GROMACS .gro file of C-alpha atoms in nm:
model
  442
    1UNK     CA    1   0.000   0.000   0.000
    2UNK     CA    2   0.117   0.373  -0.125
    3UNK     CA    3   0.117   0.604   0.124
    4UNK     CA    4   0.119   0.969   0.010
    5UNK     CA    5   0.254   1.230   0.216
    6UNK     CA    6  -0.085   1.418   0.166
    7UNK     CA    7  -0.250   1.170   0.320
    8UNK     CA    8  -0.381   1.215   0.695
    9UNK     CA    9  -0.163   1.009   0.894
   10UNK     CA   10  -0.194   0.874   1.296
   11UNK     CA   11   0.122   0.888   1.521
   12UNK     CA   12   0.023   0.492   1.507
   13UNK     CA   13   0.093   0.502   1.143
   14UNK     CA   14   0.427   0.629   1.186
   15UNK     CA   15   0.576   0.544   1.527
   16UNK     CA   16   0.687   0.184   1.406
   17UNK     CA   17   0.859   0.290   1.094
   18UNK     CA   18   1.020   0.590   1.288
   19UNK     CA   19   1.154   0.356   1.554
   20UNK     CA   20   1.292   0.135   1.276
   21UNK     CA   21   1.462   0.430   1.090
   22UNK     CA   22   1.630   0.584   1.404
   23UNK     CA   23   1.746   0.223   1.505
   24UNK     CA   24   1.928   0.257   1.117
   25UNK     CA   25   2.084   0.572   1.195
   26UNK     CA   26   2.190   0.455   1.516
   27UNK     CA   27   2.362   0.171   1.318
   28UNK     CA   28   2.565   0.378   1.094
   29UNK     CA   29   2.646   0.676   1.340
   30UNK     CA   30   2.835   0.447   1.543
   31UNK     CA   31   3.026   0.288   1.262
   32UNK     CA   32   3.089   0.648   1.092
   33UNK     CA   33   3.221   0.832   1.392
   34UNK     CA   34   3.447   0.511   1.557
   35UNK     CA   35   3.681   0.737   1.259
   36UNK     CA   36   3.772   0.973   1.512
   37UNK     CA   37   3.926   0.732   1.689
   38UNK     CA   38   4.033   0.504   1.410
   39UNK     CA   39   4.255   0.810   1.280
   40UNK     CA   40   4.528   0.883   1.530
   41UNK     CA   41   4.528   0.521   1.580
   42UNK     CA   42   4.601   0.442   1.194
   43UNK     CA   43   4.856   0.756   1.216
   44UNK     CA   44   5.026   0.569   1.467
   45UNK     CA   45   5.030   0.178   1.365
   46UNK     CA   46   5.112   0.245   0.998
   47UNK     CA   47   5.353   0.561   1.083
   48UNK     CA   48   5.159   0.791   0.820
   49UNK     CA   49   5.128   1.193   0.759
   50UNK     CA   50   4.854   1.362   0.946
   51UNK     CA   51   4.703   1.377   0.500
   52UNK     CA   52   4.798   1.036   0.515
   53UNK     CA   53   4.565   0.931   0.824
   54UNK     CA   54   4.274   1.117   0.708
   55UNK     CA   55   4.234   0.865   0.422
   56UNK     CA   56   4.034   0.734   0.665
   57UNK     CA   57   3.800   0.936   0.620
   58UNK     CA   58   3.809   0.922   0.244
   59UNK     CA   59   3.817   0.570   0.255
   60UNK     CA   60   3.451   0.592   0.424
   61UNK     CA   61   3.315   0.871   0.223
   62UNK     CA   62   3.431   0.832  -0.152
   63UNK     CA   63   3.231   0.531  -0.126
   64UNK     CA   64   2.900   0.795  -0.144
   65UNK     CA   65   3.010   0.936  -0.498
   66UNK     CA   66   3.082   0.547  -0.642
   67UNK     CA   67   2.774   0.398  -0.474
   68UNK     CA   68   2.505   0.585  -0.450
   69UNK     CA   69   2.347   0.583  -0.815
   70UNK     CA   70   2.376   0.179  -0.789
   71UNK     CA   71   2.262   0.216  -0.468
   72UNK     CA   72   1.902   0.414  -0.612
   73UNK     CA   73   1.898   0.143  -0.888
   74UNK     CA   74   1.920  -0.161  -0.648
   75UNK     CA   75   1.655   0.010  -0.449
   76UNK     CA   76   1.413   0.090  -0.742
   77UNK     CA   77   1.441  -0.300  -0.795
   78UNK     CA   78   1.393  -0.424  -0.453
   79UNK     CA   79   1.247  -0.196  -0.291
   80UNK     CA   80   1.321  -0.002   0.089
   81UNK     CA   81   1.346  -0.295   0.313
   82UNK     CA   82   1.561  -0.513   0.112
   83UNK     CA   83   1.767  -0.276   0.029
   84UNK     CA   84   1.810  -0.158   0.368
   85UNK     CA   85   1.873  -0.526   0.490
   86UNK     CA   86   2.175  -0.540   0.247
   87UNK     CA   87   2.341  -0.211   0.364
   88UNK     CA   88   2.375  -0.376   0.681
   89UNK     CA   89   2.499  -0.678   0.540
   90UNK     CA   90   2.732  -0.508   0.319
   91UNK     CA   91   2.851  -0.309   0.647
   92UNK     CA   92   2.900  -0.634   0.814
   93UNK     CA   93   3.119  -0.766   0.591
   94UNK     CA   94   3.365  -0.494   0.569
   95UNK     CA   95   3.394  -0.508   0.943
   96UNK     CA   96   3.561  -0.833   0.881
   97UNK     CA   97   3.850  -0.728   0.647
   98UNK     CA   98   3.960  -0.559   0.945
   99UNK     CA   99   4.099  -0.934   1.074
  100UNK     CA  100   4.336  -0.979   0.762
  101UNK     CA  101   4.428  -0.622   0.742
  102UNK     CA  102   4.526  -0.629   1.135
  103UNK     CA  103   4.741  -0.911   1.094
  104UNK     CA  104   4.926  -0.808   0.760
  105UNK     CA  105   4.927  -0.409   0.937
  106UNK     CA  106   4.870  -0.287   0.581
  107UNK     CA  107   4.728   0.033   0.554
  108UNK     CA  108   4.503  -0.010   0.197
  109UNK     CA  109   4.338  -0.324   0.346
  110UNK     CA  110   4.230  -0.121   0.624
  111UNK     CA  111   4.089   0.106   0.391
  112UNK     CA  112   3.914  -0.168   0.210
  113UNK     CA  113   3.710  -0.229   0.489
  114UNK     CA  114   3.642   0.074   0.556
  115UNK     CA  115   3.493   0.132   0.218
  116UNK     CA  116   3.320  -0.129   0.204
  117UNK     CA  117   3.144  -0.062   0.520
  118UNK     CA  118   3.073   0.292   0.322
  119UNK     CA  119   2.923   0.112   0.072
  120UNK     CA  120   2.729  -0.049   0.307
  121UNK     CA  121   2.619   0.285   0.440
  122UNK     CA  122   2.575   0.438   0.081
  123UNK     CA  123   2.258   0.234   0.037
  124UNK     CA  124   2.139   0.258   0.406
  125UNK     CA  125   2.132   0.621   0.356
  126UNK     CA  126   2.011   0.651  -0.017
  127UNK     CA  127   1.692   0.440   0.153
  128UNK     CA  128   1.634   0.611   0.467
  129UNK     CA  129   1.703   0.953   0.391
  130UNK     CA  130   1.433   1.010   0.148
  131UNK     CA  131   1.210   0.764   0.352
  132UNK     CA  132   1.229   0.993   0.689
  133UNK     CA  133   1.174   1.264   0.476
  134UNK     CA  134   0.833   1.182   0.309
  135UNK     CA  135   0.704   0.958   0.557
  136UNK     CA  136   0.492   1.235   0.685
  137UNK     CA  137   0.435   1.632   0.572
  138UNK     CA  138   0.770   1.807   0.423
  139UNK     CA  139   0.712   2.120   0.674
  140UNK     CA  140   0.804   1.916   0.940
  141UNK     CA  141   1.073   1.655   0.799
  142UNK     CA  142   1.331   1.837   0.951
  143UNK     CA  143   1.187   1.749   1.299
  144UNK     CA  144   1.177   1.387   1.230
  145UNK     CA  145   1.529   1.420   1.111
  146UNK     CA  146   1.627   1.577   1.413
  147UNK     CA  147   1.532   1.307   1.578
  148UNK     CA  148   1.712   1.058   1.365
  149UNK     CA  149   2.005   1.284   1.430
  150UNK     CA  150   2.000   1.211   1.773
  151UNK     CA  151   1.992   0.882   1.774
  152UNK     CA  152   2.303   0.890   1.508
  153UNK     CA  153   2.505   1.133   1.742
  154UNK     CA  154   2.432   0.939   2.041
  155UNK     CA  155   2.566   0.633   1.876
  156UNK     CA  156   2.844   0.781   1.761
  157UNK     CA  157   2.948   0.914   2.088
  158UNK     CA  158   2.936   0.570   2.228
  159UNK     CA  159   3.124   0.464   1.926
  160UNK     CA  160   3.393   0.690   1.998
  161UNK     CA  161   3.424   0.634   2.359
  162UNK     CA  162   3.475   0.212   2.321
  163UNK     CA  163   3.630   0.248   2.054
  164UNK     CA  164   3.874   0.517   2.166
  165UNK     CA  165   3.933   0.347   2.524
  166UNK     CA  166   3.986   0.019   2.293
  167UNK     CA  167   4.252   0.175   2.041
  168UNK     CA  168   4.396   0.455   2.192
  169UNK     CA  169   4.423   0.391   2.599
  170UNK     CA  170   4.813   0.346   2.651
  171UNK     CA  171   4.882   0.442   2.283
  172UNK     CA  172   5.058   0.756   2.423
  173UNK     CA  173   5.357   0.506   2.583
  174UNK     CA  174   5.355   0.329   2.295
  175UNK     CA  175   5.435   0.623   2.133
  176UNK     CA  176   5.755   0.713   2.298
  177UNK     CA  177   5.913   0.324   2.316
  178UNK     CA  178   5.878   0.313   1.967
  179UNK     CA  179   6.084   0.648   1.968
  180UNK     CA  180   6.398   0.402   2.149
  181UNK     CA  181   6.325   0.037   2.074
  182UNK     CA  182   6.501  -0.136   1.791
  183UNK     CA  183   6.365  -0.203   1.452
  184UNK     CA  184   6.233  -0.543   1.579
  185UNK     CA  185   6.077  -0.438   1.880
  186UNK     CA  186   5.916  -0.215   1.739
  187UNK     CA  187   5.754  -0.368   1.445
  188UNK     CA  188   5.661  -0.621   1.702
  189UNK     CA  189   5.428  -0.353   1.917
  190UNK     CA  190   5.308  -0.153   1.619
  191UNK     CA  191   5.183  -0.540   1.505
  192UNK     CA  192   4.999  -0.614   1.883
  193UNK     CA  193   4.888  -0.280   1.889
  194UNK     CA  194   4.680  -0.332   1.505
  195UNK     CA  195   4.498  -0.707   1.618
  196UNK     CA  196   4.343  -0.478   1.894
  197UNK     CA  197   4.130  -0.431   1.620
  198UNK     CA  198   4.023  -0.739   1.568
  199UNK     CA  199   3.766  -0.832   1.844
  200UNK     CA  200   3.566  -0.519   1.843
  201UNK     CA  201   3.529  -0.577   1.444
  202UNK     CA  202   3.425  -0.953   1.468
  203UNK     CA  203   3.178  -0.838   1.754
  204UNK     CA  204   3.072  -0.566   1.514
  205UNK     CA  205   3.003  -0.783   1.239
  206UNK     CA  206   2.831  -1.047   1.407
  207UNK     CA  207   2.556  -0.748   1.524
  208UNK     CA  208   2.536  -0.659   1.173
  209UNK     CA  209   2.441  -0.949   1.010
  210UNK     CA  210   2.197  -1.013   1.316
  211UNK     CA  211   2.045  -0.629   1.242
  212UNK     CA  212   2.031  -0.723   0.873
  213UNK     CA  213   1.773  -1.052   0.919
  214UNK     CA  214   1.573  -0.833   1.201
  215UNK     CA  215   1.558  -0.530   0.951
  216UNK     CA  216   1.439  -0.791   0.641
  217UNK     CA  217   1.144  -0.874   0.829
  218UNK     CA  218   1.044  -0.525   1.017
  219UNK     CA  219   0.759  -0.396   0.902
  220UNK     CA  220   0.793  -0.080   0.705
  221UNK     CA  221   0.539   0.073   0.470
  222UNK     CA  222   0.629   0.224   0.139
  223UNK     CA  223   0.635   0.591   0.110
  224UNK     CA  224   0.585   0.820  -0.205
  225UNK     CA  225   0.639   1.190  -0.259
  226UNK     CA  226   0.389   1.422  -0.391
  227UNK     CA  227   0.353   1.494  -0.756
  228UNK     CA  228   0.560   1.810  -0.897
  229UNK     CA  229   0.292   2.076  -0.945
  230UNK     CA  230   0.239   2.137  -1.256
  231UNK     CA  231   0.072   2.552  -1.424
  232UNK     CA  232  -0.322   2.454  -1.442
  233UNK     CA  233  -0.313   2.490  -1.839
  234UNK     CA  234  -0.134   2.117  -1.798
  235UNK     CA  235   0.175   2.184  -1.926
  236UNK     CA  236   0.486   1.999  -1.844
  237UNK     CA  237   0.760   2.236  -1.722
  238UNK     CA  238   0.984   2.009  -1.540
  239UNK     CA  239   1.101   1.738  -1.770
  240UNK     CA  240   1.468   1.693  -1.621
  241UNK     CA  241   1.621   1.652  -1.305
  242UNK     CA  242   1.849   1.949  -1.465
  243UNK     CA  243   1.563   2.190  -1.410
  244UNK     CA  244   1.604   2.243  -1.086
  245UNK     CA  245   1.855   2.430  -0.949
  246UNK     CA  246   1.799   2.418  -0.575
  247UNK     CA  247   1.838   2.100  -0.619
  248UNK     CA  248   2.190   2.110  -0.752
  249UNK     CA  249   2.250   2.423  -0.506
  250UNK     CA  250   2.158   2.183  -0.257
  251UNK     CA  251   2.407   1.920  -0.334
  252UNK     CA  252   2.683   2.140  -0.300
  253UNK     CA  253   2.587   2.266   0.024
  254UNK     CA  254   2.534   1.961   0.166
  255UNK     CA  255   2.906   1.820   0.034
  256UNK     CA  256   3.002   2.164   0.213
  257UNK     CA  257   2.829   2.056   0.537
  258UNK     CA  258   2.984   1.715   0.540
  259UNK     CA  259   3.328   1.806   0.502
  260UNK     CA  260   3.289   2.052   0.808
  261UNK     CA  261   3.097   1.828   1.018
  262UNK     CA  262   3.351   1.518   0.955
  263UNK     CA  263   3.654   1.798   1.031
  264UNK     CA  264   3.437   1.880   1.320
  265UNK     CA  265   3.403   1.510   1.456
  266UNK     CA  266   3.751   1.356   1.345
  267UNK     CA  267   4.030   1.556   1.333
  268UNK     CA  268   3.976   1.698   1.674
  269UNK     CA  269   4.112   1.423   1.869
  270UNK     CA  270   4.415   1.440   1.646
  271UNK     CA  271   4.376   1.854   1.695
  272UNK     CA  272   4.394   1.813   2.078
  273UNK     CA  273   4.709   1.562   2.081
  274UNK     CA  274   4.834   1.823   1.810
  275UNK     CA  275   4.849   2.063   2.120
  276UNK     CA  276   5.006   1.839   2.377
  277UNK     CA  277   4.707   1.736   2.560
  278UNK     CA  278   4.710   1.369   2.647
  279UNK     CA  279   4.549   1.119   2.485
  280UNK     CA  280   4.386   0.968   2.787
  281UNK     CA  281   4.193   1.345   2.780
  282UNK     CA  282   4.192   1.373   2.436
  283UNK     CA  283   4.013   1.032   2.300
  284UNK     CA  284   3.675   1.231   2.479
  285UNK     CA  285   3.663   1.514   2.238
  286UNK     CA  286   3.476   1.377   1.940
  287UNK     CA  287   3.204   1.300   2.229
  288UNK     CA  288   3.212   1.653   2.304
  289UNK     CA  289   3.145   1.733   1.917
  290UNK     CA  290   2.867   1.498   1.912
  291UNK     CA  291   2.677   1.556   2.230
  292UNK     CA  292   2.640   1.960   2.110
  293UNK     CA  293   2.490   1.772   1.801
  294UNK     CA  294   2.284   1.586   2.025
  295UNK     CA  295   2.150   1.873   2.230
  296UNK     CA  296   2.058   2.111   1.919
  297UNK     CA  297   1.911   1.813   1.758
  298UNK     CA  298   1.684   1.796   2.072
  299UNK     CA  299   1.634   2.167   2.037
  300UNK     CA  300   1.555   2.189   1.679
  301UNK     CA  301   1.283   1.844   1.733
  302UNK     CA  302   1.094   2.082   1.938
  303UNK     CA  303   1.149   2.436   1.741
  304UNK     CA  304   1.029   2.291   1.378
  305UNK     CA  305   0.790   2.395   1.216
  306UNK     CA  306   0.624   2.534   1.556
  307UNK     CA  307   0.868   2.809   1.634
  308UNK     CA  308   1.101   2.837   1.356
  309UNK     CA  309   1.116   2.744   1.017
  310UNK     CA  310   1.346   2.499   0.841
  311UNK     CA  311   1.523   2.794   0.652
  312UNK     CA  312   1.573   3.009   1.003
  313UNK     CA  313   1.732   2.731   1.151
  314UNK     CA  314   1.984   2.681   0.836
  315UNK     CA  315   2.080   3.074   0.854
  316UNK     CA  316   2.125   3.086   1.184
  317UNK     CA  317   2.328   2.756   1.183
  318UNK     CA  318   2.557   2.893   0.891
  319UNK     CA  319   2.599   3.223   1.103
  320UNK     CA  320   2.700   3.065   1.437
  321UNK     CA  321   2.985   2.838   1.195
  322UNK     CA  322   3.111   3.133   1.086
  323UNK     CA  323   3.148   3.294   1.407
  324UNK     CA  324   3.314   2.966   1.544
  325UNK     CA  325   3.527   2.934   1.269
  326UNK     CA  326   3.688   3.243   1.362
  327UNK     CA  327   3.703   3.162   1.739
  328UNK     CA  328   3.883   2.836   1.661
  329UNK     CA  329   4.165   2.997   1.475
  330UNK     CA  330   4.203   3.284   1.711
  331UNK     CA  331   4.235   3.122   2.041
  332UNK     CA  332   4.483   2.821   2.109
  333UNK     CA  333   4.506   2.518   2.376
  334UNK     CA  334   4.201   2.374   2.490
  335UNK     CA  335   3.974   2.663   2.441
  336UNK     CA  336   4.021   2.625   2.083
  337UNK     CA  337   3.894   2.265   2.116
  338UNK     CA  338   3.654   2.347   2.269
  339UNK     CA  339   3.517   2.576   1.997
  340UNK     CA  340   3.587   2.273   1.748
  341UNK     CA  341   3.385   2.072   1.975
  342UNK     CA  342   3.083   2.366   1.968
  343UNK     CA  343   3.042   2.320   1.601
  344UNK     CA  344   2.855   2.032   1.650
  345UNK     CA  345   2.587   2.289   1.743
  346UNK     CA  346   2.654   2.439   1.431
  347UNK     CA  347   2.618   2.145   1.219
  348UNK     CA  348   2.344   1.956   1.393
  349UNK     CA  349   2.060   2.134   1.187
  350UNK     CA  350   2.197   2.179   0.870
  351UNK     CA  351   2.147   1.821   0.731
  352UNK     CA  352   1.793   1.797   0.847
  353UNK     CA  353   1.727   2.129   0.689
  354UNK     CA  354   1.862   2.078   0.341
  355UNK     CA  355   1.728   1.739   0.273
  356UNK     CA  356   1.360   1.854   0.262
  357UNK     CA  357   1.455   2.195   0.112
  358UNK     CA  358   1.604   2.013  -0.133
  359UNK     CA  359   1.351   1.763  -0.261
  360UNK     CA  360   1.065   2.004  -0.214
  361UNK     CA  361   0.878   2.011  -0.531
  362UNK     CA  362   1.101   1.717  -0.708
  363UNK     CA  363   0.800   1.443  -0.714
  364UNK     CA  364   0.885   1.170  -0.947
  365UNK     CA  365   1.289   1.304  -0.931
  366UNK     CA  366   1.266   1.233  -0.593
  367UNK     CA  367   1.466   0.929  -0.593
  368UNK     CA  368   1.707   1.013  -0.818
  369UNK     CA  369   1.774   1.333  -0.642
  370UNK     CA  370   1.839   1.134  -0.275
  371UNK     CA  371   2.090   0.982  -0.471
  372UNK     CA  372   2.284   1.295  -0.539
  373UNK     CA  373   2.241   1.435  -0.240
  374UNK     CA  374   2.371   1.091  -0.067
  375UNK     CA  375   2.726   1.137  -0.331
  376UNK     CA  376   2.732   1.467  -0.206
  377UNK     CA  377   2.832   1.296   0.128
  378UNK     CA  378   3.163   1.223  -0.066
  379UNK     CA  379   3.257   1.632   0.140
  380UNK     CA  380   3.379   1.384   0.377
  381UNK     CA  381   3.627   1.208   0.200
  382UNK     CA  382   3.750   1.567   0.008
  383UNK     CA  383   3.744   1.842   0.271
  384UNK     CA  384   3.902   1.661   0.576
  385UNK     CA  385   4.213   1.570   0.353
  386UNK     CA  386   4.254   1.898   0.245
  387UNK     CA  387   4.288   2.032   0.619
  388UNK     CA  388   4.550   1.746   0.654
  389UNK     CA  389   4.728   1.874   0.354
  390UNK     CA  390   4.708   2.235   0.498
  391UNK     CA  391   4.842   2.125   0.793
  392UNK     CA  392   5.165   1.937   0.667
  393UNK     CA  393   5.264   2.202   0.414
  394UNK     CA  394   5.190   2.480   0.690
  395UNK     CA  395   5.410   2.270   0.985
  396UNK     CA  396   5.661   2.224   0.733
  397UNK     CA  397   5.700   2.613   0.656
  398UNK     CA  398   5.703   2.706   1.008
  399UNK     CA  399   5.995   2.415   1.051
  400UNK     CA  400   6.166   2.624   0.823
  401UNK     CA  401   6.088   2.915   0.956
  402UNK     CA  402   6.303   2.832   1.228
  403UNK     CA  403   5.994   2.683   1.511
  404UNK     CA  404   6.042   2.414   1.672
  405UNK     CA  405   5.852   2.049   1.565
  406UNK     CA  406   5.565   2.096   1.874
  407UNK     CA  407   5.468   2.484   1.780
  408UNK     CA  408   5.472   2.448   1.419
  409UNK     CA  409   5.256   2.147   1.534
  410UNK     CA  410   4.980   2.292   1.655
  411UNK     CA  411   5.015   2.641   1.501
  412UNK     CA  412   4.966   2.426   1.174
  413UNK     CA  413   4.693   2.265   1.315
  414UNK     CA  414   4.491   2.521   1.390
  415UNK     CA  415   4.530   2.749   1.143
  416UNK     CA  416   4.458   2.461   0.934
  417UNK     CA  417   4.056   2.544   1.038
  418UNK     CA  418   4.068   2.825   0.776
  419UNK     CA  419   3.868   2.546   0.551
  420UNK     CA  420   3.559   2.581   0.724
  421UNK     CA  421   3.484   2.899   0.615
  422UNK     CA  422   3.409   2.874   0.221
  423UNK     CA  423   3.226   2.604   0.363
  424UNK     CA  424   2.973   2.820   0.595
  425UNK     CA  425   2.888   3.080   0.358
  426UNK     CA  426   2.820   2.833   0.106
  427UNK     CA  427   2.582   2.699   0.350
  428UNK     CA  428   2.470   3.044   0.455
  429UNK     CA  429   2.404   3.143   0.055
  430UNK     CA  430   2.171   2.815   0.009
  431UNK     CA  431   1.926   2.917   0.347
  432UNK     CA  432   1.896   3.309   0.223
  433UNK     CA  433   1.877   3.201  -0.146
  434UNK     CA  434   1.995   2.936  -0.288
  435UNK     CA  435   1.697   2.689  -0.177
  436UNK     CA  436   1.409   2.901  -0.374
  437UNK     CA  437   1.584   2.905  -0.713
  438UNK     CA  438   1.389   2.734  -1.001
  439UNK     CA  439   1.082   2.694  -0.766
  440UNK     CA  440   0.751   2.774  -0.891
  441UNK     CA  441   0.597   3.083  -0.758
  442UNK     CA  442   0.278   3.000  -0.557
   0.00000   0.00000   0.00000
């Protein structure tokens, strides 16, 4: 049975499917952000760049751009559920490559994994995005992706904590033995320190594959959007996805918002041990990051549509990641991680915001359009390397400068947050603008 988001639904009609969704976004929130511990932990066992280590992240979020149109044609052929079922399955399986990659210690497998889990993801997302968003009246899509939101963040904050007092606890001695040991010794503790990977990953995929049979046979209704609307004479004005410009708009804000939340989420554990706090204090900050998207996720559930609109609460989001983007580059120690850490409050409405600003008025280009805006996740994989890369060519010129390794350090590092802010007013241009172009006039 259709069910048209025009039609008069019950909270009865909804609740189930709404549990079901936010238990999928719990799933891949806590695989996504395990990254920000996965990071300096990778840095570490495979002695890479700070660039280097942030393939990571591109690892997990390329696998947007190359999946996500087969992902929309595996869904158009069987359907929501199934599709959903094999995302987690998918996911499952790349959490086991992490056992051969552990015990050869090579860095690509590791990525394999990771991408494949992405893949994994890709269709997840490319299902349930769209889904959330339709399942009930467009005006208020961004509260029921608020909510979703907090049950990703909150998973990835437990994510982060196991996995960080998993990988990193004691990584800090580690660090300096392998500073005096001998060649031997130390390939021998950079090789037990990479199977600590292995039993959290076969735990992980055994939950997986037991998600995946429990998701095949949940029961989830299928959802359609509404019909574009069309001038009364009958004409057809809209006969390519390529007429509609918010929608493209949209895209690119939302690769924009990516990059800066995954900056915002992984790199500031890395960022904190950058400026000499420990890692026993340090492996906490992507949790900070994450519970300020957790609160303002709470906040926005019970501001939309009520108080504010969806648009207000994109502006005012771009404005207050401007404004942080400035504080974090201006201040220095922990304050400045702290302000890192607060753009999680900056980032927490933006996604819910431009999905259904996006896909307003896109009827039967609805599904095609989810796809793009699910390959415009690939921010992730583009905009965190590039801070790496600004980071190692800015330490290296202050080495040369005549500063010493642990100033040009974290002087790179920070400055290094410079990237976020093309990113904001890009976001800030689509909520003033960018979201009404092409849209017929009412």
């Amino acid at each position: 049975m259709e069910i048209s988001i025009a039609s008069s639904k019950t909270k009865n009609t909804t609740l189930i499917p709404i549990i079901i969704i936010a238990g999928l976004f719990f799933i891949f929130g806590f695989v996504t952000w395990i990254n920000g511990a996965l990071i300096p932990f990778m840095k570490t066992i495979n002695e890479l760049t700070s660039a280097q280590s942030l393939l990571v992240a591109s690892a997990s979020y390329i696998s947007f751009v190359v999946m996500a149109l087969p992902a929309s044609y595996i869904l158009s052929k069987i359907g929501y559920k199934k599709g959903m079922s094999l995302g987690v399955f998918i996911m499952g399986l790349g959490a086991l490559v992490f056992i051969p990659a552990a015990e050869a210690r090579t860095y690509w497998m590791f990525l394999t994994g990771i991408f494949i889990q992405g893949a994994g993801m890709t269709l997840l997302q490319t299902a349930s995005n769209p889904y959330i968003t339709i399942l009930g009246p467009i005006d208020s899509a961004a509260k029921r992706i608020s909510i979703m939101g907090i049950a990703n963040k909150v998973a990835g904050a437990l994510g982060s904590l196991i996995f960080g007092a998993l990988l990193l606890s004691g990584i800090d001695e580690i660090k300096e033995k392998l500073n005096v040991v001998s060649a031997a010794e130390k390939a021998e503790l950079l090789n037990t320190m990479a199977d600590s990977v292995v039993t959290p990953y076969v735990v992980m995929a055994l939950v997986l594959f037991i998600l995946g049979i429990l998701i095949r046979k949940a029961p989830l209704p299928d959802v359609e959007a509404e019909p574009i609307e069309e001038p009364k004479d009958g004409s057809t004005t809209k006969t390519s996805i390529f007429h509609f410009p918010h929608l493209w708009l949209g895209v690119l804000t939302l690769f924009m918002y990516v990059g800066v939340e995954v900056i915002a989420g992984d790199t500031i554990i890395a960022y904190g041990i950058s400026l000499g706090i420990p890692v026993a204090d340090a492996k906490f900050f992507t949790t900070f990051t994450l519970m300020a998207m957790v609160a303002t996720y709470g906040l926005g559930a019970f501001l939309i549509p009520k108080y504010i609109t969806q648009t207000l609460a994109l502006k005012l989001s771009a404005i207050l990641g401007i404004v942080l983007s400035f504080c974090i580059v201006f201040t220095d120690g922990f304050t400045s991680v702290l302000f890192v850490a607060a753009l999680g409050m900056a980032n927490a409405l933006v996604w819910p915001a431009v999905w259904p600003l996006t896909l307003k008025g896109l009827g039967k280009y609805t599904k095609t359009a989810s796809a793009l805006l699910i390959m415009a996740i690939s921010g992730g994989a583009i905009i965190p390397p590039l801070y790496g890369n600004l980071v190692d060519a800015n330490k290296a010129d202050y080495i040369a400068q005549g500063m010493n390794e642990a100033l040009a350090t974290a002087t790179a590092s920070t400055k290094g947050y410079w990237i976020l802010l093309p990113c904001y007013l890009v976001i800030l241009y689509y909520a003033i603008a960018g979201h009404k172009l092409g849209l017929s006039k009412k």
